[in-house]
């Protein structure tokens, strides 16, 4: 009986066999643009791609920070924060996809691999181990604020360049999602009495 990948009884190669270990040159290097007929000049698209990739890298780090703290949170607020962190993680996953797809729509290449993300992110790197809950929340709030500052600046710049799609993504999705998440998180750092009023 012939093995997969060998010639069958009729002398033909078995077609169900995957062709493995394929490599080639990149079809589009990072930092370059393809021609996309969306009515935006190359310099406009390139500026938006660079800005979006920076926000994307930071969003990917924040996404992973949420999952890290979802796994590592502890203490009396465990269940509430465990569930909140996972909900916010899922929302950040959606933002990552939307940002990366906008880069591709503009003809660019979105940052994707962890080592490339780590090189480009401007967020403070957390330790590998577990931190106290207030520190976990503070880290994420600082990340949200940094992304919000970048997103607002780049939304205005995109509008000035006439890139309404990038402006809309940054304002309606990145800014609004991060503002809402920052609000939810920040309320966990308010020092209010739990049992007896002051």
mmCIF file of C-alpha atoms in Angstrom:
data_model
loop_
_atom_site.group_PDB
_atom_site.id
_atom_site.type_symbol
_atom_site.label_atom_id
_atom_site.label_comp_id
_atom_site.label_asym_id
_atom_site.label_seq_id
_atom_site.Cartn_x
_atom_site.Cartn_y
_atom_site.Cartn_z
ATOM 1 C CA UNK A 1 0.000 0.000 0.000
ATOM 2 C CA UNK A 2 1.505 3.401 -0.926
ATOM 3 C CA UNK A 3 2.146 5.904 1.876
ATOM 4 C CA UNK A 4 0.800 9.461 1.795
ATOM 5 C CA UNK A 5 3.036 11.597 -0.344
ATOM 6 C CA UNK A 6 4.199 8.707 -2.488
ATOM 7 C CA UNK A 7 2.981 7.784 -5.946
ATOM 8 C CA UNK A 8 -0.310 5.892 -5.983
ATOM 9 C CA UNK A 9 -1.258 2.896 -8.155
ATOM 10 C CA UNK A 10 -1.776 5.137 -11.184
ATOM 11 C CA UNK A 11 1.659 6.766 -10.721
ATOM 12 C CA UNK A 12 0.193 10.115 -9.576
ATOM 13 C CA UNK A 13 1.248 11.954 -6.416
ATOM 14 C CA UNK A 14 -1.252 11.644 -3.553
ATOM 15 C CA UNK A 15 -3.135 14.967 -3.484
ATOM 16 C CA UNK A 16 -4.275 14.781 0.131
ATOM 17 C CA UNK A 17 -0.719 15.124 1.446
ATOM 18 C CA UNK A 18 0.114 18.588 2.863
ATOM 19 C CA UNK A 19 3.279 20.189 1.559
ATOM 20 C CA UNK A 20 5.212 21.076 4.716
ATOM 21 C CA UNK A 21 8.135 23.315 5.668
ATOM 22 C CA UNK A 22 7.517 25.904 2.987
ATOM 23 C CA UNK A 23 9.325 29.240 3.130
ATOM 24 C CA UNK A 24 9.595 32.212 0.795
ATOM 25 C CA UNK A 25 10.581 35.839 0.712
ATOM 26 C CA UNK A 26 8.140 38.249 2.354
ATOM 27 C CA UNK A 27 5.423 39.354 -0.019
ATOM 28 C CA UNK A 28 5.325 42.769 1.696
ATOM 29 C CA UNK A 29 7.974 43.995 4.138
ATOM 30 C CA UNK A 30 6.901 45.687 7.365
ATOM 31 C CA UNK A 31 6.862 49.477 7.001
ATOM 32 C CA UNK A 32 5.801 49.453 3.347
ATOM 33 C CA UNK A 33 2.465 50.163 1.684
ATOM 34 C CA UNK A 34 0.532 48.421 -1.048
ATOM 35 C CA UNK A 35 -1.621 50.438 -3.422
ATOM 36 C CA UNK A 36 -5.199 50.496 -2.156
ATOM 37 C CA UNK A 37 -7.868 52.502 -4.022
ATOM 38 C CA UNK A 38 -9.409 54.242 -0.988
ATOM 39 C CA UNK A 39 -8.816 57.864 -1.986
ATOM 40 C CA UNK A 40 -5.979 58.617 0.451
ATOM 41 C CA UNK A 41 -2.472 59.651 -0.588
ATOM 42 C CA UNK A 42 0.480 57.452 0.315
ATOM 43 C CA UNK A 43 1.866 59.927 2.862
ATOM 44 C CA UNK A 44 -1.517 60.075 4.629
ATOM 45 C CA UNK A 45 -1.814 56.304 4.724
ATOM 46 C CA UNK A 46 1.771 55.835 5.903
ATOM 47 C CA UNK A 47 1.337 58.331 8.768
ATOM 48 C CA UNK A 48 -1.853 56.589 9.886
ATOM 49 C CA UNK A 49 -0.275 53.129 9.645
ATOM 50 C CA UNK A 50 2.652 54.204 11.834
ATOM 51 C CA UNK A 51 0.347 55.791 14.420
ATOM 52 C CA UNK A 52 -2.029 52.832 14.446
ATOM 53 C CA UNK A 53 0.802 50.325 14.858
ATOM 54 C CA UNK A 54 2.033 52.190 17.939
ATOM 55 C CA UNK A 55 -1.433 52.166 19.477
ATOM 56 C CA UNK A 56 -1.858 48.545 18.394
ATOM 57 C CA UNK A 57 1.362 47.473 20.135
ATOM 58 C CA UNK A 58 0.278 49.159 23.369
ATOM 59 C CA UNK A 59 -3.228 47.720 23.085
ATOM 60 C CA UNK A 60 -1.799 44.223 22.660
ATOM 61 C CA UNK A 61 0.272 44.673 25.810
ATOM 62 C CA UNK A 62 -2.767 45.973 27.736
ATOM 63 C CA UNK A 63 -4.831 43.038 26.440
ATOM 64 C CA UNK A 64 -2.219 40.609 27.769
ATOM 65 C CA UNK A 65 -1.935 42.535 31.036
ATOM 66 C CA UNK A 66 -5.652 41.970 31.571
ATOM 67 C CA UNK A 67 -5.248 38.234 31.033
ATOM 68 C CA UNK A 68 -2.173 38.104 33.312
ATOM 69 C CA UNK A 69 -4.090 39.794 36.119
ATOM 70 C CA UNK A 70 -7.221 37.715 35.413
ATOM 71 C CA UNK A 71 -5.131 34.630 36.202
ATOM 72 C CA UNK A 72 -3.163 36.137 39.090
ATOM 73 C CA UNK A 73 -5.715 38.273 40.966
ATOM 74 C CA UNK A 74 -6.381 37.195 44.554
ATOM 75 C CA UNK A 75 -8.090 38.350 47.736
ATOM 76 C CA UNK A 76 -11.640 39.201 48.830
ATOM 77 C CA UNK A 77 -12.499 40.885 45.508
ATOM 78 C CA UNK A 78 -11.254 37.897 43.513
ATOM 79 C CA UNK A 79 -14.441 36.884 41.713
ATOM 80 C CA UNK A 80 -15.500 40.419 40.790
ATOM 81 C CA UNK A 81 -12.069 41.349 39.444
ATOM 82 C CA UNK A 82 -11.452 37.934 37.864
ATOM 83 C CA UNK A 83 -14.640 38.372 35.816
ATOM 84 C CA UNK A 84 -14.107 42.084 35.117
ATOM 85 C CA UNK A 85 -10.539 41.540 33.905
ATOM 86 C CA UNK A 86 -11.701 38.803 31.543
ATOM 87 C CA UNK A 87 -14.515 40.983 30.174
ATOM 88 C CA UNK A 88 -12.068 43.825 29.560
ATOM 89 C CA UNK A 89 -9.622 41.368 27.974
ATOM 90 C CA UNK A 90 -12.278 40.327 25.448
ATOM 91 C CA UNK A 91 -13.027 43.972 24.608
ATOM 92 C CA UNK A 92 -9.314 44.639 24.104
ATOM 93 C CA UNK A 93 -9.135 41.585 21.802
ATOM 94 C CA UNK A 94 -11.768 43.256 19.613
ATOM 95 C CA UNK A 95 -9.820 46.522 19.591
ATOM 96 C CA UNK A 96 -6.637 44.689 18.597
ATOM 97 C CA UNK A 97 -8.426 43.128 15.645
ATOM 98 C CA UNK A 98 -10.027 46.417 14.578
ATOM 99 C CA UNK A 99 -6.720 48.302 14.788
ATOM 100 C CA UNK A 100 -4.816 45.608 12.885
ATOM 101 C CA UNK A 101 -7.463 45.434 10.180
ATOM 102 C CA UNK A 102 -7.405 49.233 9.751
ATOM 103 C CA UNK A 103 -3.637 49.045 9.193
ATOM 104 C CA UNK A 104 -4.222 46.410 6.510
ATOM 105 C CA UNK A 105 -7.060 48.448 4.939
ATOM 106 C CA UNK A 106 -4.609 51.339 4.586
ATOM 107 C CA UNK A 107 -2.192 49.044 2.745
ATOM 108 C CA UNK A 108 0.234 48.604 5.626
ATOM 109 C CA UNK A 109 1.412 45.654 7.658
ATOM 110 C CA UNK A 110 0.157 45.420 11.232
ATOM 111 C CA UNK A 111 2.550 44.593 14.052
ATOM 112 C CA UNK A 112 1.722 41.046 15.131
ATOM 113 C CA UNK A 113 4.406 38.939 16.810
ATOM 114 C CA UNK A 114 5.146 39.232 20.562
ATOM 115 C CA UNK A 115 8.812 40.191 20.104
ATOM 116 C CA UNK A 116 7.838 42.967 17.649
ATOM 117 C CA UNK A 117 5.093 44.170 19.995
ATOM 118 C CA UNK A 118 7.518 44.246 22.950
ATOM 119 C CA UNK A 119 10.009 46.322 20.935
ATOM 120 C CA UNK A 120 7.387 48.890 19.936
ATOM 121 C CA UNK A 121 5.291 49.172 23.094
ATOM 122 C CA UNK A 122 5.847 52.219 25.272
ATOM 123 C CA UNK A 123 4.051 50.715 28.285
ATOM 124 C CA UNK A 124 5.963 49.770 31.423
ATOM 125 C CA UNK A 125 6.791 46.076 31.515
ATOM 126 C CA UNK A 126 5.282 44.291 34.537
ATOM 127 C CA UNK A 127 7.127 41.631 36.520
ATOM 128 C CA UNK A 128 6.446 37.991 35.702
ATOM 129 C CA UNK A 129 5.117 37.250 39.177
ATOM 130 C CA UNK A 130 1.927 38.227 41.002
ATOM 131 C CA UNK A 131 1.447 41.752 42.333
ATOM 132 C CA UNK A 132 -0.997 43.133 44.874
ATOM 133 C CA UNK A 133 -4.439 43.987 43.508
ATOM 134 C CA UNK A 134 -4.037 47.791 43.825
ATOM 135 C CA UNK A 135 -0.789 47.554 41.858
ATOM 136 C CA UNK A 136 -2.422 45.420 39.161
ATOM 137 C CA UNK A 137 -5.207 47.961 38.777
ATOM 138 C CA UNK A 138 -2.816 50.918 38.828
ATOM 139 C CA UNK A 139 -0.727 49.343 36.068
ATOM 140 C CA UNK A 140 -3.764 48.903 33.871
ATOM 141 C CA UNK A 141 -5.032 52.423 34.572
ATOM 142 C CA UNK A 142 -1.656 53.871 33.580
ATOM 143 C CA UNK A 143 -1.731 51.822 30.375
ATOM 144 C CA UNK A 144 -5.264 53.009 29.590
ATOM 145 C CA UNK A 145 -4.269 56.613 30.111
ATOM 146 C CA UNK A 146 -1.225 56.336 27.866
ATOM 147 C CA UNK A 147 -3.289 54.718 25.104
ATOM 148 C CA UNK A 148 -6.014 57.363 25.512
ATOM 149 C CA UNK A 149 -3.525 60.222 25.175
ATOM 150 C CA UNK A 150 -2.017 58.623 22.060
ATOM 151 C CA UNK A 151 -5.406 57.800 20.543
ATOM 152 C CA UNK A 152 -6.758 61.331 20.996
ATOM 153 C CA UNK A 153 -3.619 62.899 19.515
ATOM 154 C CA UNK A 154 -3.625 60.537 16.566
ATOM 155 C CA UNK A 155 -7.381 60.920 15.997
ATOM 156 C CA UNK A 156 -6.928 64.678 15.630
ATOM 157 C CA UNK A 157 -3.921 64.167 13.347
ATOM 158 C CA UNK A 158 -5.856 61.677 11.202
ATOM 159 C CA UNK A 159 -8.761 64.114 10.878
ATOM 160 C CA UNK A 160 -6.342 66.869 9.854
ATOM 161 C CA UNK A 161 -4.923 64.539 7.165
ATOM 162 C CA UNK A 162 -8.426 63.695 5.919
ATOM 163 C CA UNK A 163 -8.282 60.076 7.130
ATOM 164 C CA UNK A 164 -11.805 59.912 8.523
ATOM 165 C CA UNK A 165 -11.805 56.120 8.870
ATOM 166 C CA UNK A 166 -8.814 56.144 11.212
ATOM 167 C CA UNK A 167 -10.233 59.093 13.127
ATOM 168 C CA UNK A 168 -13.548 57.283 13.564
ATOM 169 C CA UNK A 169 -11.900 54.052 14.745
ATOM 170 C CA UNK A 170 -9.760 55.870 17.285
ATOM 171 C CA UNK A 171 -12.574 58.019 18.674
ATOM 172 C CA UNK A 172 -15.581 55.688 18.543
ATOM 173 C CA UNK A 173 -13.815 52.490 19.528
ATOM 174 C CA UNK A 174 -10.375 53.002 21.090
ATOM 175 C CA UNK A 175 -11.128 56.133 23.123
ATOM 176 C CA UNK A 176 -14.621 55.117 24.217
ATOM 177 C CA UNK A 177 -13.662 51.561 25.179
ATOM 178 C CA UNK A 178 -10.584 52.644 27.117
ATOM 179 C CA UNK A 179 -12.433 55.455 28.897
ATOM 180 C CA UNK A 180 -15.170 53.054 30.014
ATOM 181 C CA UNK A 181 -12.678 50.457 31.196
ATOM 182 C CA UNK A 182 -10.614 53.062 33.054
ATOM 183 C CA UNK A 183 -13.753 54.234 34.839
ATOM 184 C CA UNK A 184 -14.678 50.697 35.907
ATOM 185 C CA UNK A 185 -11.146 49.983 37.103
ATOM 186 C CA UNK A 186 -10.638 53.268 38.927
ATOM 187 C CA UNK A 187 -13.685 52.671 41.122
ATOM 188 C CA UNK A 188 -11.872 49.667 42.639
ATOM 189 C CA UNK A 189 -9.217 52.018 44.031
ATOM 190 C CA UNK A 190 -11.650 54.311 45.870
ATOM 191 C CA UNK A 191 -11.061 53.963 49.623
ATOM 192 C CA UNK A 192 -14.649 53.655 50.845
ATOM 193 C CA UNK A 193 -15.877 51.785 53.922
ATOM 194 C CA UNK A 194 -17.299 48.342 53.219
ATOM 195 C CA UNK A 195 -19.383 47.694 56.327
ATOM 196 C CA UNK A 196 -19.741 50.838 58.441
ATOM 197 C CA UNK A 197 -20.127 54.460 57.302
ATOM 198 C CA UNK A 198 -17.563 56.946 58.573
#
